[in-house]
Amino acid sequence: MSNFKDLKVFEALYKEHFAFFSLVSFNIVKDKDAAKDLVQDFFMYLWEKEESLNFTISFKAYGTKAIKNLSLQHLEKNKTISLKNAKITLPKSEEELAFENTEENKKPKIQTLLDKIPQSRREIFISHVVEGLSYAEIAEDQNISINTVKTQMKRAYASLRDSKNTLHLKFILYFIWLIK
């Protein structure tokens, strides 16, 4: 690498590449001032570490790669800081929005679906989903085999999935949990 400590050479490099490097950074950080700051930081680094830098590619290629890395680090750093220091409302998933938009009037529909399941199967299903009992605990409580519990659970899920209702299985499970 040539001697950047020559102020005129360094200034010429700065003037020639500053606009391009700023655009590279701006495309990543989407903030004009931050992009300029990152490019200035890059040139400050070059000025301070000139003797220890040794690269075999062109200055423009080296600088572009360095600016991209600095910009990505900047984004990562700001994301971490903003999540720690600020209360940010993250966009909610469709499932979360759907759960929030459901009303109390949906409970009767869920109860109707559950009522369509035979009594013994419904008891097994509710014991597992609502009460959180393991298959072994349910089998012991009801004096049946674990395979029977597995089969009944499988059939309960299948009947809930196969119902021609617009509610999804996750809604059903959510409301069963609420009923608890």
PDB file of C-alpha atoms in Angstrom:
ATOM      1  CA  MET A   1       0.000   0.000   0.000  1.00  0.00           C
ATOM      2  CA  SER A   2       1.285   3.447  -0.800  1.00  0.00           C
ATOM      3  CA  ASN A   3       2.202   5.884   1.913  1.00  0.00           C
ATOM      4  CA  PHE A   4      -1.096   7.439   3.033  1.00  0.00           C
ATOM      5  CA  LYS A   5       0.690   9.644   5.523  1.00  0.00           C
ATOM      6  CA  ASP A   6       1.336  11.945   2.611  1.00  0.00           C
ATOM      7  CA  LEU A   7      -1.615  14.262   3.258  1.00  0.00           C
ATOM      8  CA  LYS A   8      -2.152  15.157  -0.405  1.00  0.00           C
ATOM      9  CA  VAL A   9      -2.315  11.492  -1.456  1.00  0.00           C
ATOM     10  CA  PHE A  10      -4.681  10.691   1.394  1.00  0.00           C
ATOM     11  CA  GLU A  11      -6.854  13.721   0.613  1.00  0.00           C
ATOM     12  CA  ALA A  12      -7.034  12.711  -3.056  1.00  0.00           C
ATOM     13  CA  LEU A  13      -8.177   9.197  -2.086  1.00  0.00           C
ATOM     14  CA  TYR A  14     -10.748  10.663   0.278  1.00  0.00           C
ATOM     15  CA  LYS A  15     -12.189  13.044  -2.319  1.00  0.00           C
ATOM     16  CA  GLU A  16     -12.206  10.389  -5.049  1.00  0.00           C
ATOM     17  CA  HIS A  17     -13.948   7.668  -3.046  1.00  0.00           C
ATOM     18  CA  PHE A  18     -15.995   9.435  -0.361  1.00  0.00           C
ATOM     19  CA  ALA A  19     -19.179   9.812  -2.435  1.00  0.00           C
ATOM     20  CA  PHE A  20     -19.064   6.230  -3.709  1.00  0.00           C
ATOM     21  CA  PHE A  21     -18.375   4.748  -0.267  1.00  0.00           C
ATOM     22  CA  SER A  22     -21.149   6.902   1.210  1.00  0.00           C
ATOM     23  CA  LEU A  23     -23.609   5.471  -1.318  1.00  0.00           C
ATOM     24  CA  VAL A  24     -22.475   1.941  -0.536  1.00  0.00           C
ATOM     25  CA  SER A  25     -23.042   2.548   3.155  1.00  0.00           C
ATOM     26  CA  PHE A  26     -26.349   4.370   2.602  1.00  0.00           C
ATOM     27  CA  ASN A  27     -27.710   1.397   0.656  1.00  0.00           C
ATOM     28  CA  ILE A  28     -27.240  -0.670   3.800  1.00  0.00           C
ATOM     29  CA  VAL A  29     -27.959   1.673   6.725  1.00  0.00           C
ATOM     30  CA  LYS A  30     -30.577   3.877   4.998  1.00  0.00           C
ATOM     31  CA  ASP A  31     -29.367   6.886   6.972  1.00  0.00           C
ATOM     32  CA  LYS A  32     -27.405   9.601   5.168  1.00  0.00           C
ATOM     33  CA  ASP A  33     -25.602  10.956   8.233  1.00  0.00           C
ATOM     34  CA  ALA A  34     -24.730   7.520   9.560  1.00  0.00           C
ATOM     35  CA  ALA A  35     -23.394   6.523   6.140  1.00  0.00           C
ATOM     36  CA  LYS A  36     -21.124   9.571   6.021  1.00  0.00           C
ATOM     37  CA  ASP A  37     -19.939   8.921   9.571  1.00  0.00           C
ATOM     38  CA  LEU A  38     -19.087   5.329   8.725  1.00  0.00           C
ATOM     39  CA  VAL A  39     -17.070   6.396   5.686  1.00  0.00           C
ATOM     40  CA  GLN A  40     -15.218   8.963   7.792  1.00  0.00           C
ATOM     41  CA  ASP A  41     -14.541   6.273  10.392  1.00  0.00           C
ATOM     42  CA  PHE A  42     -13.113   4.081   7.644  1.00  0.00           C
ATOM     43  CA  PHE A  43     -10.758   6.818   6.464  1.00  0.00           C
ATOM     44  CA  MET A  44      -9.726   7.577  10.055  1.00  0.00           C
ATOM     45  CA  TYR A  45      -8.905   3.906  10.491  1.00  0.00           C
ATOM     46  CA  LEU A  46      -6.806   4.025   7.318  1.00  0.00           C
ATOM     47  CA  TRP A  47      -4.944   7.083   8.546  1.00  0.00           C
ATOM     48  CA  GLU A  48      -4.178   5.528  11.927  1.00  0.00           C
ATOM     49  CA  LYS A  49      -3.332   1.996  10.753  1.00  0.00           C
ATOM     50  CA  GLU A  50      -1.550   2.839   7.495  1.00  0.00           C
ATOM     51  CA  GLU A  51       1.677   1.044   8.384  1.00  0.00           C
ATOM     52  CA  SER A  52      -0.014  -2.215   9.382  1.00  0.00           C
ATOM     53  CA  LEU A  53      -2.406  -2.410   6.418  1.00  0.00           C
ATOM     54  CA  ASN A  54      -1.393  -4.606   3.536  1.00  0.00           C
ATOM     55  CA  PHE A  55      -3.875  -5.648   0.882  1.00  0.00           C
ATOM     56  CA  THR A  56      -3.486  -7.037  -2.604  1.00  0.00           C
ATOM     57  CA  ILE A  57      -6.743  -5.853  -4.169  1.00  0.00           C
ATOM     58  CA  SER A  58      -7.586  -2.380  -5.414  1.00  0.00           C
ATOM     59  CA  PHE A  59      -8.277   0.358  -2.882  1.00  0.00           C
ATOM     60  CA  LYS A  60     -11.850   0.729  -4.157  1.00  0.00           C
ATOM     61  CA  ALA A  61     -12.559  -3.003  -3.700  1.00  0.00           C
ATOM     62  CA  TYR A  62     -10.943  -3.020  -0.250  1.00  0.00           C
ATOM     63  CA  GLY A  63     -12.827   0.106   0.799  1.00  0.00           C
ATOM     64  CA  THR A  64     -16.151  -1.165  -0.523  1.00  0.00           C
ATOM     65  CA  LYS A  65     -15.842  -4.410   1.413  1.00  0.00           C
ATOM     66  CA  ALA A  66     -14.749  -2.553   4.555  1.00  0.00           C
ATOM     67  CA  ILE A  67     -17.628  -0.051   4.276  1.00  0.00           C
ATOM     68  CA  LYS A  68     -20.145  -2.871   3.827  1.00  0.00           C
ATOM     69  CA  ASN A  69     -18.825  -4.598   6.927  1.00  0.00           C
ATOM     70  CA  LEU A  70     -18.846  -1.382   8.955  1.00  0.00           C
ATOM     71  CA  SER A  71     -22.406  -0.651   7.830  1.00  0.00           C
ATOM     72  CA  LEU A  72     -23.628  -4.102   8.777  1.00  0.00           C
ATOM     73  CA  GLN A  73     -21.897  -3.856  12.153  1.00  0.00           C
ATOM     74  CA  HIS A  74     -23.551  -0.467  12.658  1.00  0.00           C
ATOM     75  CA  LEU A  75     -26.988  -1.953  11.947  1.00  0.00           C
ATOM     76  CA  GLU A  76     -26.384  -4.867  14.295  1.00  0.00           C
ATOM     77  CA  LYS A  77     -25.096  -2.589  17.043  1.00  0.00           C
ATOM     78  CA  ASN A  78     -28.062  -0.223  16.753  1.00  0.00           C
ATOM     79  CA  LYS A  79     -30.544  -3.087  16.679  1.00  0.00           C
ATOM     80  CA  THR A  80     -29.112  -4.490  19.900  1.00  0.00           C
ATOM     81  CA  ILE A  81     -29.025  -1.109  21.609  1.00  0.00           C
ATOM     82  CA  SER A  82     -32.515  -0.123  20.521  1.00  0.00           C
ATOM     83  CA  LEU A  83     -33.982  -3.395  21.730  1.00  0.00           C
ATOM     84  CA  LYS A  84     -32.269  -3.062  25.103  1.00  0.00           C
ATOM     85  CA  ASN A  85     -32.869   0.623  25.774  1.00  0.00           C
ATOM     86  CA  ALA A  86     -36.213   1.303  24.154  1.00  0.00           C
ATOM     87  CA  LYS A  87     -39.594  -0.262  24.297  1.00  0.00           C
ATOM     88  CA  ILE A  88     -40.099  -1.223  20.697  1.00  0.00           C
ATOM     89  CA  THR A  89     -43.308  -2.699  19.460  1.00  0.00           C
ATOM     90  CA  LEU A  90     -42.244  -5.431  17.125  1.00  0.00           C
ATOM     91  CA  PRO A  91     -44.623  -6.321  14.317  1.00  0.00           C
ATOM     92  CA  LYS A  92     -46.880  -9.118  15.415  1.00  0.00           C
ATOM     93  CA  SER A  93     -47.244 -12.339  13.546  1.00  0.00           C
ATOM     94  CA  GLU A  94     -50.519 -13.167  11.873  1.00  0.00           C
ATOM     95  CA  GLU A  95     -51.253 -15.768  14.542  1.00  0.00           C
ATOM     96  CA  GLU A  96     -50.830 -13.233  17.356  1.00  0.00           C
ATOM     97  CA  LEU A  97     -53.071 -10.751  15.561  1.00  0.00           C
ATOM     98  CA  ALA A  98     -55.659 -13.432  14.954  1.00  0.00           C
ATOM     99  CA  PHE A  99     -55.630 -14.409  18.642  1.00  0.00           C
ATOM    100  CA  GLU A 100     -56.049 -10.775  19.671  1.00  0.00           C
ATOM    101  CA  ASN A 101     -58.892 -10.225  17.224  1.00  0.00           C
ATOM    102  CA  THR A 102     -60.911 -13.174  18.463  1.00  0.00           C
ATOM    103  CA  GLU A 103     -63.857 -12.322  20.655  1.00  0.00           C
ATOM    104  CA  GLU A 104     -65.526 -14.040  23.581  1.00  0.00           C
ATOM    105  CA  ASN A 105     -68.320 -15.094  21.197  1.00  0.00           C
ATOM    106  CA  LYS A 106     -65.923 -17.640  19.661  1.00  0.00           C
ATOM    107  CA  LYS A 107     -65.905 -19.714  22.855  1.00  0.00           C
ATOM    108  CA  PRO A 108     -69.338 -21.249  22.226  1.00  0.00           C
ATOM    109  CA  LYS A 109     -68.192 -22.400  18.775  1.00  0.00           C
ATOM    110  CA  ILE A 110     -65.171 -24.081  20.299  1.00  0.00           C
ATOM    111  CA  GLN A 111     -67.291 -25.654  22.988  1.00  0.00           C
ATOM    112  CA  THR A 112     -69.613 -26.943  20.241  1.00  0.00           C
ATOM    113  CA  LEU A 113     -66.656 -28.502  18.454  1.00  0.00           C
ATOM    114  CA  LEU A 114     -65.440 -30.107  21.656  1.00  0.00           C
ATOM    115  CA  ASP A 115     -68.933 -31.420  22.366  1.00  0.00           C
ATOM    116  CA  LYS A 116     -68.833 -33.290  19.042  1.00  0.00           C
ATOM    117  CA  ILE A 117     -65.912 -35.346  20.331  1.00  0.00           C
ATOM    118  CA  PRO A 118     -67.033 -38.452  22.260  1.00  0.00           C
ATOM    119  CA  GLN A 119     -66.983 -37.983  26.047  1.00  0.00           C
ATOM    120  CA  SER A 120     -64.077 -40.301  26.879  1.00  0.00           C
ATOM    121  CA  ARG A 121     -61.939 -38.908  24.043  1.00  0.00           C
ATOM    122  CA  ARG A 122     -62.769 -35.338  25.103  1.00  0.00           C
ATOM    123  CA  GLU A 123     -61.702 -36.093  28.696  1.00  0.00           C
ATOM    124  CA  ILE A 124     -58.383 -37.476  27.498  1.00  0.00           C
ATOM    125  CA  PHE A 125     -57.882 -34.521  25.163  1.00  0.00           C
ATOM    126  CA  ILE A 126     -58.644 -31.923  27.840  1.00  0.00           C
ATOM    127  CA  SER A 127     -56.498 -33.752  30.397  1.00  0.00           C
ATOM    128  CA  HIS A 128     -53.520 -33.519  28.091  1.00  0.00           C
ATOM    129  CA  VAL A 129     -54.039 -30.094  26.477  1.00  0.00           C
ATOM    130  CA  VAL A 130     -55.535 -28.106  29.336  1.00  0.00           C
ATOM    131  CA  GLU A 131     -54.280 -29.835  32.441  1.00  0.00           C
ATOM    132  CA  GLY A 132     -50.917 -30.688  30.933  1.00  0.00           C
ATOM    133  CA  LEU A 133     -50.931 -34.321  31.991  1.00  0.00           C
ATOM    134  CA  SER A 134     -48.608 -36.711  30.198  1.00  0.00           C
ATOM    135  CA  TYR A 135     -49.958 -39.682  28.276  1.00  0.00           C
ATOM    136  CA  ALA A 136     -48.673 -41.978  31.036  1.00  0.00           C
ATOM    137  CA  GLU A 137     -50.464 -39.986  33.747  1.00  0.00           C
ATOM    138  CA  ILE A 138     -53.707 -40.006  31.782  1.00  0.00           C
ATOM    139  CA  ALA A 139     -53.407 -43.747  31.193  1.00  0.00           C
ATOM    140  CA  GLU A 140     -52.851 -44.342  34.890  1.00  0.00           C
ATOM    141  CA  ASP A 141     -55.728 -42.052  35.972  1.00  0.00           C
ATOM    142  CA  GLN A 142     -58.207 -43.642  33.586  1.00  0.00           C
ATOM    143  CA  ASN A 143     -56.856 -47.165  33.927  1.00  0.00           C
ATOM    144  CA  ILE A 144     -56.167 -47.544  30.183  1.00  0.00           C
ATOM    145  CA  SER A 145     -53.028 -48.213  28.157  1.00  0.00           C
ATOM    146  CA  ILE A 146     -50.731 -45.469  26.901  1.00  0.00           C
ATOM    147  CA  ASN A 147     -51.421 -46.624  23.335  1.00  0.00           C
ATOM    148  CA  THR A 148     -55.131 -46.020  23.897  1.00  0.00           C
ATOM    149  CA  VAL A 149     -54.355 -42.496  25.083  1.00  0.00           C
ATOM    150  CA  LYS A 150     -52.184 -41.901  22.000  1.00  0.00           C
ATOM    151  CA  THR A 151     -54.893 -43.225  19.695  1.00  0.00           C
ATOM    152  CA  GLN A 152     -57.604 -41.129  21.355  1.00  0.00           C
ATOM    153  CA  MET A 153     -55.451 -37.987  21.162  1.00  0.00           C
ATOM    154  CA  LYS A 154     -54.725 -38.645  17.509  1.00  0.00           C
ATOM    155  CA  ARG A 155     -58.442 -39.092  16.800  1.00  0.00           C
ATOM    156  CA  ALA A 156     -59.355 -35.969  18.794  1.00  0.00           C
ATOM    157  CA  TYR A 157     -56.891 -33.854  16.826  1.00  0.00           C
ATOM    158  CA  ALA A 158     -58.107 -35.386  13.576  1.00  0.00           C
ATOM    159  CA  SER A 159     -61.752 -34.640  14.351  1.00  0.00           C
ATOM    160  CA  LEU A 160     -60.936 -31.049  15.263  1.00  0.00           C
ATOM    161  CA  ARG A 161     -58.890 -30.615  12.085  1.00  0.00           C
ATOM    162  CA  ASP A 162     -61.544 -32.227   9.921  1.00  0.00           C
ATOM    163  CA  SER A 163     -64.379 -30.073  11.211  1.00  0.00           C
ATOM    164  CA  LYS A 164     -65.618 -27.816   8.445  1.00  0.00           C
ATOM    165  CA  ASN A 165     -65.480 -24.828  10.734  1.00  0.00           C
ATOM    166  CA  THR A 166     -63.363 -21.775   9.931  1.00  0.00           C
ATOM    167  CA  LEU A 167     -61.530 -22.001  13.241  1.00  0.00           C
ATOM    168  CA  HIS A 168     -58.075 -23.473  13.199  1.00  0.00           C
ATOM    169  CA  LEU A 169     -56.792 -26.060  15.603  1.00  0.00           C
ATOM    170  CA  LYS A 170     -54.523 -23.472  17.236  1.00  0.00           C
ATOM    171  CA  PHE A 171     -57.503 -21.277  18.047  1.00  0.00           C
ATOM    172  CA  ILE A 172     -59.263 -24.217  19.573  1.00  0.00           C
ATOM    173  CA  LEU A 173     -56.283 -25.095  21.732  1.00  0.00           C
ATOM    174  CA  TYR A 174     -55.875 -21.457  22.738  1.00  0.00           C
ATOM    175  CA  PHE A 175     -59.466 -21.155  23.871  1.00  0.00           C
ATOM    176  CA  ILE A 176     -59.391 -24.470  25.662  1.00  0.00           C
ATOM    177  CA  TRP A 177     -56.461 -23.062  27.595  1.00  0.00           C
ATOM    178  CA  LEU A 178     -58.529 -19.926  28.344  1.00  0.00           C
ATOM    179  CA  ILE A 179     -61.476 -21.982  29.578  1.00  0.00           C
ATOM    180  CA  LYS A 180     -59.223 -23.724  32.073  1.00  0.00           C
TER     181      LYS A 180
END
